[in-house]
Amino acid sequence: MDIFKVKGQQKLLGDVTLHGAKNSALPILCASILVKGESVIHNCPDLSDVKTTLDILQTLGCKIKRDGDTVTIDATDVTDSKIDENVMRMMRSSILFLGSLISRVGCASIYLPGGCDIGTRPVDLHIKALKSLGATITENGSSITCCAGNLTGAKIILPFASVGATENIMIAAAISKGKTVIINPAREPEISDLAQFLNECGAKIYGAGESTIEIEGVEKLHPCEHRIIPDRILASTYMSACAITGGDIVINDVIPTHLAPVFPVFNEMGCRLYLSKGALRIVAPKRLRRVKMIKTMPYPAFPTDSQSMVVSALTVARGTSVVKENIFENRFRFVSELNRFGADVEVNDKLAVINGVKTLHGAKVNATDLRGGAALVVAALAAQGDSEISKISHIDRGYADLDINLNKLGADIKRIKNEEVTKEKTEN
Ligand code: UD1
């Protein structure tokens, strides 16, 4: 596997543009099989999770073209409804094929999904919701077969505002008989982006981003062109990287409302933020200040996906910060690696107590998951000396060219390809 070698303590300066949001691209690509024709998706990031999703679409019978950041999916012929177990285990969002395949071909046969090891991540809410829409579901150990003649609208109350379950319901109910109402849906910007894509294809989805979503089922969808929203989690990654290095950067193509939950935290750290026409300038102080308490919660509160990178930035803040993780129980797994840089972070169940230290030193660490891996890159940028981050395939799942983009801002990161790593090891 590739590794990153990082020479730390380079201040980030300059400007950078966000790529499209991973968490929008994945559900939109899954939903594209509802359309008999070509869906043209712009600003589609070139990430390994996107590649895996495109591979799945191809095995189901879709024709795929990529030209720069534009992907065209021709789902005129969907010939299969089974997804390979290995592919399924690579990525949790593959559960969204359940909704799209039963809608398109009547049946779906999938294995329980994988993804980052950040908690148990059950799919009970997805299954219960699809049953409410008329699907019959047979669970057989690690595989699920889900079938439905015609999906019929229903009132679905989500006990927790699950992002994936909300998306699966929207995808499945878009082509259905009657009206579906989702009470307590997730309100993340990626939910609104999926609703917009489906509506551009002729669906009738109202209230995405609000506390109730109504879906009037239609008979069919038509092809459309759609531009994916910029990645707000990538923005918070750059913000953390800028904050920890005492930098001054401009992030282009931001949607300020999507970042509103993270702004107060960076302000409390002492960063100055300036917004102008879709660009965010962040100017970090010489030394960051502690943040009293951050609690991760569903949108519009502080996102769990930004938590790890912000924890990294806080390791060098003056004073003690506290972070409470309310969404995924294993989201602090990266902390033991972070402490190898000389950070002083104690984890007790859902709480992380971060005692700020003056400087971090270089370390050899392993990425434990996607955002935890990005957090280690953030720490390495500020560390005195050289660092090595292994298992970066986790990072590649959600970031396109993170090393190249950070280098343009003045970082010093080298990607050492797997073959070279093996060669170095045998030579030593
Ligand atoms: C999505 C995002 C992920 C983000 C998360 C929360 C994608 C591809 N991934 O993941 O990056 O961290 O939202 O913002 O968009 N739960 C159940 N039963 C279910 C479904 C969920 O108990 O059937 C629980 C989960 O275990 C977790 C919580 O609900 O504790 C949140 O999960 P959910 O909102 O569904 O996240 P994902 O859609 O998996």
Coordinates of C-alpha atoms and ligand atoms in Angstrom, one line a residue:
M1 CA 0.0 0.0 0.0
D2 CA 1.1 3.6 -0.7
I3 CA 2.4 5.7 2.1
F4 CA 2.7 9.5 2.7
K5 CA 6.1 11.0 3.8
V6 CA 5.6 14.4 5.3
K7 CA 8.1 17.0 6.3
G8 CA 6.3 19.1 8.9
Q9 CA 6.1 22.7 10.0
Q10 CA 5.4 24.3 6.6
K11 CA 2.9 27.1 6.9
L12 CA 0.0 26.7 4.4
L13 CA -0.5 29.7 2.2
G14 CA -2.3 30.3 -1.1
D15 CA -5.6 29.1 -2.5
V16 CA -7.3 25.8 -3.2
T17 CA -10.6 24.7 -4.8
L18 CA -12.9 22.1 -3.3
H19 CA -13.8 19.0 -5.3
G20 CA -17.4 17.6 -5.3
A21 CA -18.7 16.0 -2.2
K22 CA -18.1 12.3 -1.8
N23 CA -21.3 11.9 0.3
S24 CA -23.4 13.5 -2.5
A25 CA -21.7 11.7 -5.4
L26 CA -22.2 8.2 -3.9
P27 CA -26.0 8.3 -3.4
I28 CA -26.5 10.2 -6.7
L29 CA -24.5 7.6 -8.6
C30 CA -26.6 4.8 -6.9
A31 CA -29.8 6.7 -7.9
S32 CA -28.7 7.1 -11.5
I33 CA -29.8 3.5 -12.3
L34 CA -33.4 4.7 -11.9
V35 CA -33.1 6.6 -15.1
K36 CA -33.4 4.8 -18.4
G37 CA -31.0 7.0 -20.3
E38 CA -27.9 9.1 -19.6
S39 CA -27.3 10.9 -16.4
V40 CA -24.5 13.5 -16.7
I41 CA -22.9 14.3 -13.4
H42 CA -20.5 17.2 -13.1
N43 CA -18.0 17.9 -10.3
C44 CA -17.9 14.2 -9.6
P45 CA -14.7 13.7 -7.5
D46 CA -12.1 11.1 -8.6
L47 CA -12.0 9.1 -5.4
S48 CA -11.6 5.4 -4.8
D49 CA -15.2 5.2 -3.3
V50 CA -16.5 6.8 -6.5
K51 CA -14.5 4.3 -8.6
T52 CA -15.9 1.4 -6.6
T53 CA -19.5 2.8 -7.1
L54 CA -18.9 3.2 -10.9
D55 CA -17.5 -0.4 -11.0
I56 CA -20.7 -1.6 -9.3
L57 CA -22.8 0.3 -11.8
Q58 CA -20.8 -1.2 -14.7
T59 CA -21.3 -4.8 -13.4
L60 CA -25.1 -4.1 -13.2
G61 CA -25.1 -3.3 -16.9
C62 CA -24.6 0.5 -17.0
K63 CA -22.2 2.2 -19.5
I64 CA -19.9 4.6 -17.8
K65 CA -17.8 7.5 -19.3
R66 CA -15.5 9.9 -17.4
D67 CA -14.2 13.1 -18.9
G68 CA -12.4 15.1 -16.3
D69 CA -14.8 15.7 -13.4
T70 CA -17.8 14.8 -15.5
V71 CA -19.2 11.3 -15.4
T72 CA -21.9 10.0 -17.7
I73 CA -23.9 6.9 -16.6
D74 CA -26.1 5.3 -19.2
A75 CA -28.5 3.1 -17.3
T76 CA -30.7 2.1 -20.3
D77 CA -29.9 -1.5 -19.7
V78 CA -29.6 -2.8 -16.2
T79 CA -29.0 -6.5 -16.6
D80 CA -28.1 -7.6 -13.1
S81 CA -29.3 -7.1 -9.5
K82 CA -26.6 -8.8 -7.5
I83 CA -23.6 -7.0 -6.1
D84 CA -20.3 -8.9 -5.5
E85 CA -19.6 -9.5 -1.8
N86 CA -16.0 -8.2 -1.9
V87 CA -17.1 -4.9 -3.5
M88 CA -20.0 -4.5 -1.1
R89 CA -17.7 -4.9 1.9
M90 CA -15.5 -2.1 0.7
M91 CA -18.0 0.6 1.1
R92 CA -21.0 1.2 3.4
S93 CA -22.9 3.4 1.0
S94 CA -23.4 0.4 -1.3
I95 CA -26.5 -0.3 0.9
L96 CA -28.1 2.5 -1.2
F97 CA -28.2 0.0 -4.1
L98 CA -31.0 -1.7 -2.2
G99 CA -33.4 1.1 -2.8
S100 CA -32.3 1.8 -6.4
L101 CA -32.3 -1.8 -7.5
I102 CA -35.7 -2.8 -6.1
S103 CA -37.1 0.2 -7.8
R104 CA -35.5 -0.4 -11.1
V105 CA -35.5 -4.2 -11.4
G106 CA -37.8 -5.4 -8.7
C107 CA -35.2 -7.3 -6.7
A108 CA -31.8 -6.7 -5.1
S109 CA -29.4 -9.2 -3.7
I110 CA -26.6 -7.6 -1.6
Y111 CA -24.3 -8.4 1.2
L112 CA -24.1 -6.4 4.4
P113 CA -21.9 -3.4 3.6
G114 CA -18.5 -2.5 4.9
G115 CA -16.8 0.9 5.0
C116 CA -14.8 2.6 7.7
D117 CA -14.4 0.7 10.9
I118 CA -15.8 3.5 13.0
G119 CA -18.6 1.6 14.8
T120 CA -21.2 -1.1 14.4
R121 CA -23.2 0.8 11.8
P122 CA -26.3 -1.4 11.6
V123 CA -28.8 -1.1 8.6
D124 CA -32.0 -1.9 10.5
L125 CA -33.5 1.6 9.7
H126 CA -33.0 1.0 6.0
I127 CA -34.6 -2.4 6.1
K128 CA -37.6 -1.3 8.2
A129 CA -38.2 1.6 5.9
L130 CA -38.1 -0.4 2.7
K131 CA -40.5 -2.9 4.3
S132 CA -42.9 0.0 4.9
L133 CA -42.8 0.8 1.2
G134 CA -43.9 -2.8 0.4
A135 CA -40.6 -4.6 0.0
T136 CA -40.1 -8.1 1.3
I137 CA -36.7 -8.7 2.7
T138 CA -35.0 -12.0 3.4
E139 CA -31.9 -11.9 5.5
N140 CA -29.6 -14.8 5.2
G141 CA -26.5 -14.4 7.4
S142 CA -24.5 -11.6 5.8
S143 CA -26.7 -11.3 2.6
I144 CA -30.0 -9.6 2.1
T145 CA -32.5 -10.2 -0.8
C146 CA -35.0 -7.5 -1.2
C147 CA -38.0 -7.7 -3.6
A148 CA -41.0 -5.6 -4.4
G149 CA -43.7 -5.7 -7.1
N150 CA -44.7 -2.1 -6.9
L151 CA -43.4 0.2 -4.2
T152 CA -46.2 2.0 -2.4
G153 CA -45.9 5.3 -0.5
A154 CA -46.0 5.2 3.3
K155 CA -45.4 7.3 6.4
I156 CA -42.0 6.5 7.8
I157 CA -40.9 7.8 11.2
L158 CA -37.1 7.6 11.6
P159 CA -36.2 7.2 15.3
F160 CA -32.7 8.6 14.4
A161 CA -32.1 11.0 11.5
S162 CA -29.9 8.5 9.5
V163 CA -28.3 9.9 6.4
G164 CA -28.2 6.6 4.5
A165 CA -31.7 5.5 5.5
T166 CA -33.2 8.9 4.4
E167 CA -31.4 8.5 1.1
N168 CA -32.5 4.9 0.5
I169 CA -36.2 5.9 1.2
M170 CA -35.9 8.9 -1.2
I171 CA -34.4 6.8 -3.9
A172 CA -36.9 3.9 -3.5
A173 CA -40.0 6.1 -3.2
A174 CA -39.1 8.4 -6.1
I175 CA -40.8 5.9 -8.5
S176 CA -43.7 4.5 -6.5
K177 CA -47.5 4.6 -6.1
G178 CA -48.8 7.3 -3.8
K179 CA -47.1 9.6 -1.3
T180 CA -44.3 8.9 1.1
V181 CA -43.7 11.1 4.2
I182 CA -40.4 10.8 6.1
I183 CA -40.7 12.2 9.6
N184 CA -37.3 13.1 11.2
P185 CA -35.2 12.7 8.1
A186 CA -31.5 13.6 8.0
R187 CA -31.1 17.2 6.9
E188 CA -27.5 17.1 5.7
P189 CA -26.8 19.2 2.5
E190 CA -26.1 15.9 0.7
I191 CA -29.7 14.9 1.2
S192 CA -30.8 18.1 -0.5
D193 CA -28.4 17.5 -3.3
L194 CA -29.8 14.0 -3.9
A195 CA -33.3 15.4 -3.8
Q196 CA -32.3 18.0 -6.3
F197 CA -30.8 15.4 -8.7
L198 CA -33.9 13.2 -8.5
N199 CA -36.2 16.3 -9.0
E200 CA -34.2 17.3 -12.0
C201 CA -34.9 13.8 -13.3
G202 CA -38.7 14.4 -12.8
A203 CA -39.2 13.1 -9.2
K204 CA -41.4 15.1 -6.8
I205 CA -39.6 15.4 -3.6
Y206 CA -40.4 18.3 -1.2
G207 CA -38.9 19.5 2.0
A208 CA -35.4 18.0 1.7
G209 CA -33.2 19.7 4.3
E210 CA -36.3 20.2 6.6
S211 CA -37.9 18.2 9.4
T212 CA -40.3 16.4 7.1
I213 CA -39.8 15.2 3.5
E214 CA -42.7 14.4 1.2
I215 CA -42.3 12.3 -1.9
E216 CA -45.1 12.0 -4.4
G217 CA -44.2 8.9 -6.4
V218 CA -43.9 9.3 -10.2
E219 CA -44.1 6.6 -12.9
K220 CA -40.6 7.1 -14.3
L221 CA -37.6 9.4 -14.3
H222 CA -35.9 11.1 -17.3
P223 CA -32.2 11.9 -17.9
C224 CA -30.7 15.1 -16.5
E225 CA -27.4 16.9 -15.9
H226 CA -26.5 17.7 -12.4
R227 CA -23.5 19.4 -10.6
I228 CA -22.5 17.9 -7.3
I229 CA -22.1 20.3 -4.4
P230 CA -18.6 21.1 -3.1
D231 CA -17.3 18.9 -0.3
R232 CA -17.8 20.6 3.0
I233 CA -15.8 18.0 4.9
L234 CA -12.8 18.6 2.6
A235 CA -13.3 22.3 3.4
S236 CA -13.0 21.5 7.1
T237 CA -10.0 19.4 6.4
Y238 CA -8.2 22.3 4.7
M239 CA -9.4 24.6 7.5
S240 CA -7.8 22.3 10.1
A241 CA -4.6 22.0 8.1
C242 CA -4.4 25.8 7.9
A243 CA -5.2 26.3 11.6
I244 CA -2.6 23.8 12.8
T245 CA 0.2 25.3 10.6
G246 CA -0.6 29.0 11.5
G247 CA -1.5 29.5 7.8
D248 CA -3.5 31.9 5.7
I249 CA -5.4 30.2 2.8
V250 CA -8.4 30.8 0.6
I251 CA -10.7 27.9 -0.1
N252 CA -12.7 28.4 -3.3
D253 CA -16.2 27.0 -4.2
V254 CA -17.5 26.9 -0.6
I255 CA -21.2 27.1 0.3
P256 CA -21.1 29.1 3.5
T257 CA -24.3 27.7 5.0
H258 CA -22.9 24.1 4.7
L259 CA -19.9 25.2 6.8
A260 CA -21.9 27.3 9.3
P261 CA -21.7 24.5 11.9
V262 CA -17.9 24.5 11.9
F263 CA -17.3 28.3 11.7
P264 CA -17.9 29.0 15.5
V265 CA -15.3 26.3 16.4
F266 CA -12.6 27.8 14.2
N267 CA -13.5 31.3 15.5
E268 CA -13.1 30.0 19.1
M269 CA -9.7 28.6 18.1
G270 CA -8.7 32.2 17.2
C271 CA -8.9 31.8 13.4
R272 CA -10.2 34.7 11.5
L273 CA -12.7 33.8 8.7
Y274 CA -13.6 36.0 5.7
L275 CA -16.3 35.1 3.2
S276 CA -16.5 36.7 -0.2
K277 CA -18.4 35.3 -3.3
G278 CA -18.0 31.6 -2.6
A279 CA -14.5 31.9 -1.3
L280 CA -13.5 31.4 2.3
R281 CA -10.2 32.9 3.7
I282 CA -9.0 31.5 6.9
V283 CA -6.2 33.2 8.8
A284 CA -4.8 31.2 11.7
P285 CA -3.3 32.8 14.8
K286 CA 0.3 32.2 15.9
R287 CA -1.0 29.7 18.5
L288 CA -4.5 28.3 18.5
R289 CA -6.8 28.6 21.5
R290 CA -8.6 25.7 23.1
V291 CA -12.3 25.1 22.4
K292 CA -14.4 24.5 25.5
M293 CA -16.7 21.8 24.1
I294 CA -17.6 20.4 20.7
K295 CA -20.4 17.9 20.3
T296 CA -21.0 16.0 17.1
M297 CA -24.6 15.7 16.1
P298 CA -26.6 15.4 12.8
Y299 CA -26.7 18.5 10.6
P300 CA -27.1 21.4 11.2
A301 CA -24.9 20.7 14.2
F302 CA -21.1 20.0 14.2
P303 CA -20.4 17.1 11.7
T304 CA -18.9 13.8 13.0
D305 CA -16.9 13.7 9.7
S306 CA -15.0 16.9 10.7
Q307 CA -14.3 15.8 14.2
S308 CA -11.0 13.9 13.7
M309 CA -9.3 16.7 11.8
V310 CA -10.4 19.4 14.3
V311 CA -9.1 17.2 17.2
S312 CA -5.8 17.1 15.5
A313 CA -5.7 20.9 15.2
L314 CA -6.6 21.2 18.9
T315 CA -3.6 19.1 20.0
V316 CA -1.4 22.2 19.7
A317 CA -3.9 24.7 21.1
R318 CA -3.3 26.6 24.3
G319 CA -5.4 24.9 27.0
T320 CA -7.6 21.9 27.3
S321 CA -10.4 21.2 24.8
V322 CA -13.2 18.6 25.1
V323 CA -14.9 16.8 22.2
K324 CA -18.0 14.6 22.5
E325 CA -18.6 12.1 19.7
N326 CA -22.3 11.3 19.6
I327 CA -22.7 9.5 16.2
F328 CA -20.1 6.7 15.9
E329 CA -18.6 4.9 18.8
N330 CA -15.2 4.1 17.3
R331 CA -14.5 7.5 15.9
F332 CA -11.6 8.1 18.3
R333 CA -9.6 5.1 17.1
F334 CA -7.1 7.4 15.4
V335 CA -6.3 9.0 18.7
S336 CA -3.7 6.4 19.8
E337 CA -1.9 7.1 16.5
L338 CA -2.2 10.9 17.0
N339 CA -0.6 10.6 20.4
R340 CA 2.5 9.1 18.7
F341 CA 3.2 12.7 17.5
G342 CA 3.5 13.8 21.1
A343 CA -0.1 14.9 21.4
D344 CA -1.8 14.5 24.8
V345 CA -5.4 13.2 24.1
E346 CA -7.3 11.0 26.5
V347 CA -10.3 9.2 25.4
N348 CA -13.0 8.0 27.7
D349 CA -16.0 6.4 25.9
K350 CA -17.6 9.3 23.9
L351 CA -15.3 12.0 25.3
A352 CA -11.9 13.1 24.2
V353 CA -10.0 15.4 26.4
I354 CA -7.3 17.2 24.4
N355 CA -4.5 18.8 26.5
G356 CA -2.8 21.2 24.2
V357 CA 1.0 20.8 23.8
K358 CA 3.4 23.4 22.4
T359 CA 4.7 21.3 19.4
L360 CA 4.2 17.9 17.9
H361 CA 7.1 15.8 16.7
G362 CA 7.4 13.6 13.6
A363 CA 6.0 10.0 13.9
K364 CA 5.4 6.8 11.9
V365 CA 1.6 6.1 12.1
N366 CA -1.1 4.1 10.4
A367 CA -4.4 5.6 9.1
T368 CA -7.2 3.8 10.9
D369 CA -10.1 5.1 8.8
L370 CA -10.8 7.8 6.3
R371 CA -11.2 10.9 8.5
G372 CA -8.9 9.6 11.1
G373 CA -6.3 9.2 8.4
A374 CA -6.8 12.8 7.2
A375 CA -6.4 13.9 10.9
L376 CA -3.0 12.2 10.9
V377 CA -2.0 14.2 7.8
V378 CA -3.1 17.4 9.6
A379 CA -0.9 16.5 12.6
A380 CA 2.1 15.6 10.4
L381 CA 1.9 19.0 8.7
A382 CA 2.6 20.8 12.0
A383 CA 5.0 18.3 13.5
Q384 CA 8.7 19.1 13.9
G385 CA 10.6 16.7 11.6
D386 CA 9.5 13.9 9.3
S387 CA 6.5 11.6 9.5
E388 CA 5.3 8.6 7.7
I389 CA 1.6 7.7 7.3
S390 CA 0.8 4.2 6.2
K391 CA -2.5 2.6 5.1
I392 CA -3.4 5.7 3.1
S393 CA -5.9 3.8 1.0
H394 CA -8.3 4.8 3.7
I395 CA -7.6 8.5 2.9
D396 CA -7.9 7.9 -0.9
R397 CA -11.5 6.7 -0.3
G398 CA -12.6 10.3 0.3
Y399 CA -9.9 12.7 -0.9
A400 CA -8.8 13.2 -4.5
D401 CA -5.1 14.1 -4.6
L402 CA -4.9 15.4 -1.1
D403 CA -1.1 15.3 -1.2
I404 CA -0.9 17.3 -4.4
N405 CA -3.4 19.9 -3.3
L406 CA -1.7 20.4 0.1
N407 CA 1.7 20.7 -1.7
K408 CA 0.3 23.5 -3.8
L409 CA -0.4 25.3 -0.5
G410 CA 3.2 24.9 0.6
A411 CA 3.1 21.5 2.4
D412 CA 5.8 18.9 1.7
I413 CA 4.2 15.5 1.2
K414 CA 5.5 12.7 -0.9
R415 CA 3.3 9.8 -1.9
I416 CA 5.5 6.7 -2.0
K417 CA 4.0 4.1 -4.2
N418 CA 3.5 0.5 -3.0
E419 CA 6.2 -0.8 -5.3
E420 CA 8.8 1.7 -4.0
V421 CA 7.8 1.0 -0.4
T422 CA 8.4 -2.8 -1.0
K423 CA 11.7 -2.0 -2.8
E424 CA 12.9 0.3 0.1
K425 CA 12.0 -2.5 2.6
T426 CA 14.0 -5.2 0.7
E427 CA 17.0 -2.9 0.2
N428 CA 17.1 -2.1 3.9
Ligands
UD1_1 C1 -23.3 9.0 6.3 C2 -22.0 9.5 5.7 C3 -20.8 9.5 6.8 C4 -21.3 10.3 7.9 C5 -22.6 9.9 8.5 C6 -23.1 10.8 9.6 C7 -22.1 8.8 3.4 C8 -21.7 7.9 2.3 N1 -21.6 8.6 4.6 O1 -23.1 7.7 6.8 O2 -19.7 10.0 6.2 O3 -20.3 10.1 9.0 O4 -23.6 9.9 7.4 O5 -23.2 12.1 9.1 O6 -22.9 9.7 3.2 N2 -27.8 3.7 12.3 C9 -28.5 2.7 12.8 N3 -29.3 2.0 11.9 C10 -29.4 2.2 10.6 C11 -28.6 3.3 10.1 C12 -27.8 4.0 10.9 O7 -28.5 2.4 14.0 O8 -30.1 1.5 9.9 C13 -26.9 4.5 13.2 C14 -25.4 4.3 12.8 O9 -24.9 3.2 13.4 C15 -24.8 5.6 13.4 C16 -25.9 6.6 13.1 O10 -27.1 5.9 13.0 O11 -24.6 5.5 14.8 C17 -25.6 7.5 11.9 O12 -25.6 6.8 10.8 P1 -26.1 7.3 9.4 O13 -26.6 8.7 9.5 O14 -27.0 6.3 8.7 O15 -24.7 7.4 8.6 P2 -24.3 6.8 7.2 O16 -25.4 7.0 6.2 O17 -23.8 5.4 7.4

